[in-house]
Structures are given as structure tokens and as C-alpha cells.
Short mmCIF file of C-alpha atoms and ligand atoms in Angstrom, two decimals:
data_model
loop_
_atom_site.label_atom_id
_atom_site.label_comp_id
_atom_site.label_asym_id
_atom_site.label_seq_id
_atom_site.Cartn_x
_atom_site.Cartn_y
_atom_site.Cartn_z
CA MET A 1 21.81 -149.24 -111.32
CA SER A 2 21.71 -146.66 -114.10
CA ALA A 3 24.56 -146.56 -116.65
CA GLU A 4 25.05 -142.93 -115.61
CA THR A 5 25.74 -143.84 -111.98
CA PRO A 6 29.48 -144.19 -111.26
CA THR A 7 30.34 -147.63 -109.86
CA GLU A 8 33.59 -146.37 -108.42
CA SER A 9 34.90 -143.13 -107.01
CA PRO A 10 35.69 -140.60 -109.81
CA GLU A 11 39.09 -139.94 -108.20
CA VAL A 12 40.26 -143.50 -109.12
CA PRO A 13 42.48 -143.33 -112.23
CA THR A 14 41.10 -144.92 -115.41
CA GLU A 15 43.62 -147.77 -115.67
CA ASN A 16 42.65 -149.11 -112.20
CA THR A 17 38.98 -149.31 -113.07
CA MET A 18 39.55 -152.15 -115.56
CA PRO A 19 39.34 -155.36 -113.54
CA PRO A 20 40.98 -158.44 -115.13
CA ASP A 21 38.76 -160.84 -117.16
CA ILE A 22 37.92 -164.06 -115.23
CA PRO A 23 36.63 -167.22 -117.11
CA ASP A 24 33.37 -168.63 -115.55
CA VAL A 25 32.41 -172.39 -115.35
CA GLU A 26 30.81 -172.36 -118.79
CA GLY A 27 34.04 -171.03 -120.24
CA LYS A 28 32.46 -167.66 -120.87
CA VAL A 29 34.37 -164.56 -119.98
CA LYS A 30 33.09 -163.21 -116.70
CA SER A 31 34.28 -159.74 -115.86
CA SER A 32 33.04 -156.44 -114.63
CA ASP A 33 31.97 -156.11 -118.26
CA SER A 34 29.17 -158.52 -117.34
CA GLN A 35 27.94 -155.81 -115.04
CA VAL A 36 27.74 -153.61 -118.09
CA ASP A 37 25.93 -156.55 -119.80
CA ARG A 38 23.48 -156.73 -116.96
CA GLN A 39 22.97 -153.00 -117.06
CA VAL A 40 22.26 -153.06 -120.78
CA GLU A 41 20.09 -156.23 -120.41
CA GLY A 42 17.65 -154.19 -118.33
CA SER A 43 17.23 -151.77 -121.22
CA ASP A 44 14.34 -151.88 -123.71
CA GLU A 45 16.71 -151.41 -126.63
CA VAL A 46 16.57 -154.43 -128.95
CA GLU A 47 20.24 -154.33 -129.80
CA CYS A 48 21.10 -154.58 -126.08
CA LEU A 49 19.50 -157.98 -125.93
CA GLU A 50 22.23 -159.22 -128.23
CA PRO A 51 25.28 -160.46 -126.26
CA LEU A 52 28.05 -157.89 -126.53
CA SER A 53 31.45 -158.77 -127.86
CA LYS A 54 34.42 -158.31 -125.59
CA ARG A 55 35.50 -155.29 -127.69
CA GLN A 56 32.10 -153.66 -127.44
CA ARG A 57 32.00 -154.21 -123.72
CA LYS A 58 35.41 -152.64 -123.33
CA LYS A 59 34.32 -149.70 -125.44
CA LEU A 60 31.18 -149.30 -123.40
CA LEU A 61 33.12 -149.52 -120.17
CA LYS A 62 35.56 -146.90 -121.31
CA GLN A 63 32.73 -144.60 -122.25
CA LYS A 64 31.19 -145.17 -118.87
CA GLN A 65 34.45 -144.41 -117.08
CA TRP A 66 34.92 -141.29 -119.19
CA GLU A 67 31.47 -140.16 -118.09
CA GLU A 68 32.23 -141.01 -114.48
CA GLN A 69 35.40 -138.97 -114.49
CA LYS A 70 33.68 -135.87 -115.84
CA ASP A 71 33.52 -134.41 -112.33
CA LEU A 72 37.16 -135.12 -111.71
CA ARG A 73 38.15 -133.43 -114.96
CA ARG A 74 35.91 -130.46 -114.18
CA GLN A 75 37.50 -130.20 -110.74
CA LYS A 76 41.01 -130.30 -112.24
CA ARG A 77 40.12 -127.55 -114.74
CA LYS A 78 38.75 -125.44 -111.89
CA GLU A 79 41.94 -125.92 -109.88
CA LYS A 80 44.05 -124.91 -112.89
CA ARG A 81 41.97 -121.78 -113.40
CA GLN A 82 42.35 -120.85 -109.73
CA LYS A 83 46.09 -121.44 -109.88
CA ARG A 84 46.42 -119.16 -112.93
CA LYS A 85 44.26 -116.54 -111.20
CA LEU A 86 46.49 -116.64 -108.11
CA GLU A 87 49.61 -116.33 -110.26
CA ARG A 88 48.14 -113.31 -112.05
CA GLN A 89 47.19 -111.77 -108.71
CA SER A 90 50.64 -112.21 -107.20
CA LYS A 91 52.24 -110.71 -110.34
CA LEU A 92 49.91 -107.74 -109.99
CA ASP A 93 50.76 -107.37 -106.30
CA SER A 94 54.50 -107.34 -106.93
CA SER A 95 54.16 -104.77 -109.72
CA ASN A 96 52.04 -102.65 -107.36
CA GLU A 97 54.84 -102.83 -104.80
CA GLY A 98 57.13 -101.50 -107.52
CA SER A 99 54.87 -98.57 -108.21
CA GLY A 100 54.71 -98.06 -104.42
CA ARG A 101 58.46 -97.59 -104.44
CA LYS A 102 58.11 -95.21 -107.37
CA ARG A 103 55.49 -93.32 -105.41
CA MET A 104 57.95 -93.06 -102.51
CA ARG A 105 60.51 -91.60 -104.90
CA ARG A 106 57.99 -89.16 -106.31
CA GLU A 107 57.16 -87.96 -102.80
CA VAL A 108 60.62 -86.40 -102.61
CA VAL A 109 60.08 -82.67 -102.94
CA PRO A 110 63.35 -80.78 -103.28
CA SER A 111 63.57 -77.62 -101.21
CA THR A 112 64.57 -74.38 -102.89
CA LEU A 113 66.74 -73.61 -99.86
CA ARG A 114 70.42 -73.36 -100.80
CA LEU A 115 72.88 -74.80 -98.29
CA ILE A 116 76.52 -73.95 -98.83
CA VAL A 117 79.59 -75.48 -97.24
CA ASP A 118 82.19 -72.74 -97.43
CA CYS A 119 85.56 -74.45 -97.97
CA SER A 120 87.64 -71.25 -97.83
CA PHE A 121 89.34 -72.23 -94.55
CA ASP A 122 91.47 -74.93 -96.13
CA ASP A 123 94.85 -73.45 -95.18
CA LEU A 124 93.81 -73.14 -91.50
CA MET A 125 93.56 -76.91 -91.14
CA VAL A 126 96.11 -79.68 -90.73
CA LEU A 127 95.66 -82.73 -92.97
CA LYS A 128 94.05 -84.78 -90.19
CA ASP A 129 91.27 -82.21 -89.86
CA VAL A 130 90.93 -81.86 -93.64
CA LYS A 131 90.25 -85.60 -93.71
CA LYS A 132 87.61 -85.16 -91.00
CA LEU A 133 86.01 -82.38 -92.99
CA HIS A 134 86.02 -84.62 -96.06
CA LYS A 135 84.11 -87.29 -94.11
CA GLN A 136 81.63 -84.71 -92.86
CA ILE A 137 81.03 -83.53 -96.42
CA GLN A 138 80.52 -87.13 -97.59
CA ARG A 139 77.95 -87.51 -94.85
CA CYS A 140 76.16 -84.29 -95.89
CA TYR A 141 76.05 -85.51 -99.48
CA ALA A 142 74.65 -88.93 -98.54
CA GLU A 143 72.02 -87.47 -96.19
CA ASN A 144 70.92 -84.95 -98.79
CA ARG A 145 70.54 -87.69 -101.41
CA LYS A 146 68.13 -89.61 -99.22
CA ALA A 147 66.26 -86.65 -97.72
CA PHE A 148 62.54 -86.03 -98.35
CA HIS A 149 63.30 -82.37 -98.98
CA PRO A 150 66.86 -82.25 -100.26
CA VAL A 151 68.47 -78.83 -100.31
CA GLN A 152 70.33 -77.19 -103.18
CA PHE A 153 73.77 -78.25 -102.01
CA TYR A 154 76.89 -76.17 -102.82
CA LEU A 155 80.55 -76.69 -101.98
CA THR A 156 82.31 -73.41 -102.65
CA SER A 157 86.01 -72.39 -102.64
CA HIS A 158 86.71 -76.03 -103.36
CA GLY A 159 90.42 -76.70 -103.84
CA GLY A 160 93.64 -77.08 -101.86
CA GLN A 161 94.13 -79.94 -99.42
CA LEU A 162 90.45 -80.89 -99.43
CA LYS A 163 90.35 -81.40 -103.20
CA SER A 164 93.64 -83.37 -103.15
CA ASN A 165 92.29 -85.57 -100.37
CA MET A 166 89.05 -86.16 -102.25
CA ASN A 167 90.99 -87.03 -105.42
CA GLU A 168 93.13 -89.44 -103.45
CA ASN A 169 90.49 -91.16 -101.33
CA ASP A 170 87.18 -90.74 -103.09
CA LYS A 171 87.66 -90.26 -106.85
CA GLY A 172 83.91 -90.79 -107.30
CA TRP A 173 83.21 -87.25 -106.09
CA VAL A 174 83.49 -85.98 -109.68
CA ASN A 175 80.31 -87.94 -110.45
CA TRP A 176 78.33 -86.70 -107.45
CA LYS A 177 74.82 -85.64 -108.44
CA ASP A 178 72.60 -82.79 -107.26
CA ILE A 179 75.49 -80.78 -105.90
CA GLN A 180 77.43 -77.78 -107.18
CA ILE A 181 81.13 -78.13 -106.45
CA ARG A 182 82.71 -74.81 -107.33
CA THR A 183 86.11 -73.22 -106.97
CA GLU A 184 84.53 -69.76 -106.63
CA HIS A 185 83.79 -68.12 -103.30
CA PHE A 186 80.06 -68.18 -102.49
CA SER A 187 79.88 -64.38 -102.76
CA GLU A 188 80.68 -64.69 -106.47
CA LEU A 189 77.78 -67.09 -107.00
CA ILE A 190 74.96 -65.78 -104.82
CA LYS A 191 73.69 -62.29 -104.19
CA LYS A 192 74.45 -60.80 -100.79
CA GLU A 193 70.82 -60.24 -99.78
CA ASP A 194 70.12 -63.96 -100.05
CA LEU A 195 73.02 -65.05 -97.82
CA VAL A 196 72.81 -66.00 -94.12
CA TYR A 197 76.00 -67.23 -92.45
CA LEU A 198 75.22 -69.87 -89.81
CA THR A 199 77.48 -69.34 -86.84
CA SER A 200 77.12 -70.16 -83.16
CA ASP A 201 78.59 -66.75 -82.28
CA SER A 202 75.82 -64.74 -83.91
CA PRO A 203 73.55 -62.83 -81.53
CA ASP A 204 70.68 -63.57 -83.93
CA VAL A 205 68.79 -66.79 -83.36
CA LEU A 206 67.01 -68.51 -86.23
CA SER A 207 63.30 -68.99 -85.71
CA GLU A 208 62.38 -70.31 -89.14
CA LEU A 209 64.15 -71.24 -92.30
CA ASP A 210 63.48 -69.10 -95.34
CA GLU A 211 63.62 -71.37 -98.36
CA LYS A 212 64.46 -68.42 -100.63
CA LYS A 213 67.72 -67.90 -98.76
CA ALA A 214 71.18 -69.42 -99.10
CA TYR A 215 72.55 -70.55 -95.72
CA VAL A 216 76.31 -70.91 -95.31
CA ILE A 217 78.12 -73.39 -93.05
CA GLY A 218 81.80 -72.83 -92.31
CA GLY A 219 83.71 -75.82 -93.76
CA LEU A 220 86.05 -75.97 -90.81
CA VAL A 221 87.29 -78.53 -88.30
CA ASP A 222 89.29 -76.45 -85.85
CA HIS A 223 88.74 -77.84 -82.32
CA ASN A 224 87.68 -74.33 -81.46
CA HIS A 225 91.13 -72.85 -82.21
CA HIS A 226 89.54 -70.23 -84.42
CA LYS A 227 86.75 -69.06 -82.18
CA GLY A 228 84.33 -66.69 -83.84
CA ILE A 229 86.06 -66.80 -87.23
CA THR A 230 82.87 -67.30 -89.26
CA TYR A 231 80.99 -64.63 -87.32
CA LYS A 232 83.81 -62.12 -88.00
CA LYS A 233 83.79 -63.04 -91.71
CA ALA A 234 80.04 -62.57 -91.99
CA VAL A 235 80.26 -59.16 -90.33
CA GLU A 236 83.21 -58.12 -92.52
CA GLN A 237 81.39 -59.16 -95.66
CA GLY A 238 78.21 -57.44 -94.54
CA ILE A 239 76.02 -60.53 -94.80
CA ASP A 240 73.32 -61.75 -92.46
CA HIS A 241 74.19 -64.31 -89.81
CA ALA A 242 72.30 -66.46 -87.33
CA GLN A 243 72.81 -69.27 -84.88
CA LEU A 244 70.58 -72.33 -84.64
CA PRO A 245 67.98 -72.03 -81.85
CA LEU A 246 69.68 -74.78 -79.85
CA GLY A 247 69.52 -72.85 -76.57
CA ASN A 248 65.73 -72.64 -76.78
CA PHE A 249 65.25 -76.38 -76.83
CA VAL A 250 68.35 -78.24 -75.76
CA LYS A 251 70.65 -78.29 -72.79
CA MET A 252 74.00 -79.48 -74.07
CA ASN A 253 76.90 -81.16 -72.28
CA SER A 254 79.28 -79.29 -74.52
CA ARG A 255 79.25 -75.88 -76.22
CA LYS A 256 76.73 -75.16 -78.92
CA VAL A 257 79.34 -75.42 -81.65
CA LEU A 258 78.38 -78.28 -83.89
CA ALA A 259 80.17 -80.16 -86.64
CA VAL A 260 79.42 -79.28 -90.27
CA ASN A 261 77.39 -82.44 -90.91
CA HIS A 262 75.31 -81.98 -87.77
CA VAL A 263 74.30 -78.47 -88.81
CA PHE A 264 73.57 -79.75 -92.33
CA GLU A 265 71.47 -82.67 -91.04
CA ILE A 266 69.55 -80.46 -88.59
CA ILE A 267 68.55 -78.24 -91.52
CA LEU A 268 67.38 -81.29 -93.49
CA ALA A 269 65.48 -82.64 -90.48
CA TYR A 270 63.83 -79.26 -89.86
CA LEU A 271 62.69 -79.08 -93.49
CA GLU A 272 61.02 -82.44 -92.98
CA LYS A 273 59.62 -82.08 -89.46
CA ARG A 274 59.14 -78.29 -89.24
CA ASP A 275 60.04 -78.59 -85.58
CA TRP A 276 63.43 -77.55 -84.19
CA LYS A 277 63.29 -79.70 -81.10
CA GLU A 278 62.53 -82.83 -83.10
CA ALA A 279 65.20 -81.89 -85.62
CA PHE A 280 67.86 -81.46 -82.91
CA PHE A 281 67.04 -84.68 -81.12
CA SER A 282 66.93 -86.73 -84.30
CA VAL A 283 70.43 -85.57 -85.26
CA LEU A 284 72.54 -84.79 -82.23
CA PRO A 285 74.63 -87.68 -80.94
CA GLN A 286 74.09 -88.99 -77.42
CA ARG A 287 77.62 -88.09 -76.43
CA LYS A 288 76.79 -84.40 -76.97
CA GLY A 289 74.56 -85.02 -73.95
CA ALA A 290 71.64 -83.18 -75.48
CA VAL A 291 68.62 -83.21 -73.20
CA PRO A 292 65.40 -81.19 -73.50
CA LEU A 293 65.49 -77.93 -71.55
CA GLY A 294 64.14 -78.38 -68.02
CA GLU A 295 65.25 -82.01 -67.87
CA ALA A 296 68.96 -81.29 -67.48
CA ASN A 297 70.53 -82.32 -64.18
CA ASN A 298 73.67 -81.19 -62.37
CA SER A 299 75.92 -83.77 -63.95
CA SER A 300 75.12 -82.47 -67.43
CA THR A 301 75.92 -78.94 -66.27
CA ARG A 302 79.27 -80.20 -64.94
CA ALA A 303 79.95 -81.97 -68.23
CA LEU A 304 79.33 -78.70 -70.05
CA SER A 305 82.41 -77.07 -68.56
CA GLU A 306 84.57 -80.22 -68.67
CA LYS A 307 83.95 -80.89 -72.34
CA GLU A 308 83.97 -77.35 -73.62
CA GLY A 309 85.81 -77.05 -76.91
CA GLU A 310 86.56 -80.75 -76.98
CA ASP A 311 83.68 -82.27 -78.84
CA ASN A 312 82.68 -79.74 -81.44
CA ASP A 313 84.44 -81.29 -84.38
CA SER A 314 83.07 -84.78 -84.24
CA ASP A 315 82.98 -86.44 -87.63
CA SER A 316 80.06 -88.53 -86.38
CA ASN A 317 81.47 -91.61 -88.09
C1 LIG B 1 82.97 -76.85 -86.26
S1 LIG B 1 82.09 -75.45 -86.62
C2 LIG B 1 83.40 -74.26 -86.87
C3 LIG B 1 83.63 -73.42 -85.68
C4 LIG B 1 84.44 -72.20 -86.02
N1 LIG B 1 85.32 -71.89 -84.92
C5 LIG B 1 83.58 -71.00 -86.32
O1 LIG B 1 83.90 -69.91 -85.84
O2 LIG B 1 82.62 -71.12 -87.10
C6 LIG B 1 81.50 -75.69 -88.25
C7 LIG B 1 80.44 -74.76 -88.72
O3 LIG B 1 79.16 -75.22 -88.33
C8 LIG B 1 78.28 -74.12 -88.17
N2 LIG B 1 77.75 -74.18 -86.79
C9 LIG B 1 78.20 -74.92 -85.77
N3 LIG B 1 77.44 -74.75 -84.66
C10 LIG B 1 76.48 -73.89 -85.00
C11 LIG B 1 75.37 -73.30 -84.29
N4 LIG B 1 75.11 -73.60 -83.02
N5 LIG B 1 74.57 -72.42 -84.96
C12 LIG B 1 74.82 -72.14 -86.27
N6 LIG B 1 75.84 -72.66 -86.96
C13 LIG B 1 76.66 -73.52 -86.36
C14 LIG B 1 79.06 -72.90 -88.45
O4 LIG B 1 78.85 -72.49 -89.76
C15 LIG B 1 80.49 -73.36 -88.25
O5 LIG B 1 81.38 -72.60 -88.99
#
């Protein structure tokens, strides 16, 4: 057997490859070293003919084992390299996920459309309804913050009971971002030609949204006690008005008067989907009984008259 040929498996640790020395009958030390002796006896080298000392044999054996374990060491180095490579790769992957999130954030494209909640009806509401309006406004704010095309959000004529309630229950409103909370009436902030009052009583039906315009939502929870109030105001002030094209797409259980946050969310959904039907169905609650036109049955028609005026001020919370 050549000195290069491993006598044992390379996986066996070094310390186990040193068998104990065993004395033979002549009192000489007989060990696996003698194998080494035999191996070197076969050699032509003169010095190998000399009997090796125990120390030399040990040295030789160690050298041999070191040679034998070359493969094992190479294998271990390879494994280490692969492990490091995998670690680098997984670090890279997680940082790519991070930039993916950043990309998601960058995909947000704010709309130039201004959407105003007109809070000038404060003294027409009892505290319970002011609180509902407050919740609806909170919802509008939250939805706008996470929208793909957030609108330029205004709260105008802000004051009175609504402001007191916000101070009392949600002090954080003073730090709200991407919103203009103003005490002025919207007519003091935006030119007349740009304004469109959204009101279910308008004979005009919106077909598209014009992102250069400022659309106004009446900040009112009135259980239909003040029918037509926003339409009258728009006419008095000589500004454009329009209702959402609900009737073209949806058969409702209840009247087409929606809560502030529903109107707000439909606008956001339309800006994203560019499709009224999809926008309505993604926002309107089931209990409004909204069904696509042509699919309505008799029971929904009955519900329309039973629920009239009852469900238009839902706070959707
Ligand atoms: C609960 S409603 C207030 C109803 C109130 N009686 C009125 O005359 O406006 C809240 C606001 O949402 C908007 N709104 C509700 N339904 C609408 C619809 N179908 N089309 C357009 N705007 C609507 C209006 O701006 C309305 O003032």
C-alpha cells in the first residue's frame, strides 16, 4: 500500500487513528507504526532501511494522517464557504424586501383633487351626532393616509362642538398630516369656479371626477332631518353641485343619501379603480343592501321604503 493511500476513512478524527502500542514477543514495540515501518521498508530510500525510532514513527504517522484528512478539511472549508454565501444571500433578500416596501410607498401618487368636509353645520347637530361625525372624519383621515391616490383633504369651518369633541377625545388631531384643518369657510379658501358641492339632491349626476376641482361633502349627521340643506346652500352660493352616479349602477335598500365617510371613500376608490360600480361595491356596507342594477329583487324594493331615512348616517364603525 502506498504511503499516500489512507488506511482509514478521512472522516475519523485524528485522535482515534492512533492505536495503542502493543509489545510483541521479542519485547519490541508492535503497533500500527509497524505498518508505517513496513511501508517505508518497501522503499528504495537507504535511510528507510534503518529502524525508525518511536518518535519518528509517530511523526510519520501524524504526517500521514494529516495528508489523509486533506479531503475532510477541504470539504469543511467548502461547507463554510457555502454557509457564508447563503448568509449573504439571505441578507440580500431581506434588504430587497425592504426596498420592495419602499417601492410600494413610492407607488403612492397623490391626486390633485381637493376633497373638503364642510363643518359649517355644527350648530344643527346634537352632541351624539357630532361624535358620529367625528368618527366619520377619523375614518376619512385614516383611509386617505393609506390610499394609493390620496386626495388633498380639507376640513373647513372647523370649530364649535366638533373641535371641542376632538380636543376631548382625540388630542392627536393637532398632529394629523396631509390635511388642512381650517376655521375658514371653504369659499374663503377656494375659488368658486373650482367648487362642486356633492349632494344627493342635485339633478346633476357625476360622470367623471375632475382632479382640478374641489369637491365638497356636507359635514352633517342629521338622520335626514335637514333634507336638501346642502343642495340649497350650493344653489344659494352659486356653486356647482352633483350627486354620485349611484342610481346608474346600484339598487339600494335605503335612500341614496350616504354618510360622509362613505362618500369620501367612494371618491378614493374611484380614483384608484376608475370605475364607479367597483368603487360603490368596495365601499358600501352590506346593510345598505346595495345590489347591481338588474339583480335587485322585490324584497330589496320593499326594504327601500321601510328603511328610508333611517340608515343614511351610519358611522360605519
Ligand atoms: C349624511 S349626508 C347629509 C344629508 C343632508 N341632509 C344633506 O342635505 O346633505 C352627508 C353628506 O354626504 C354627501 N352625500 C351623501 N349622499 C350623497 C350622494 N348620493 N351623492 C353625493 N353626495 C352625497 C353630501 O355632501 C351630504 O351632505
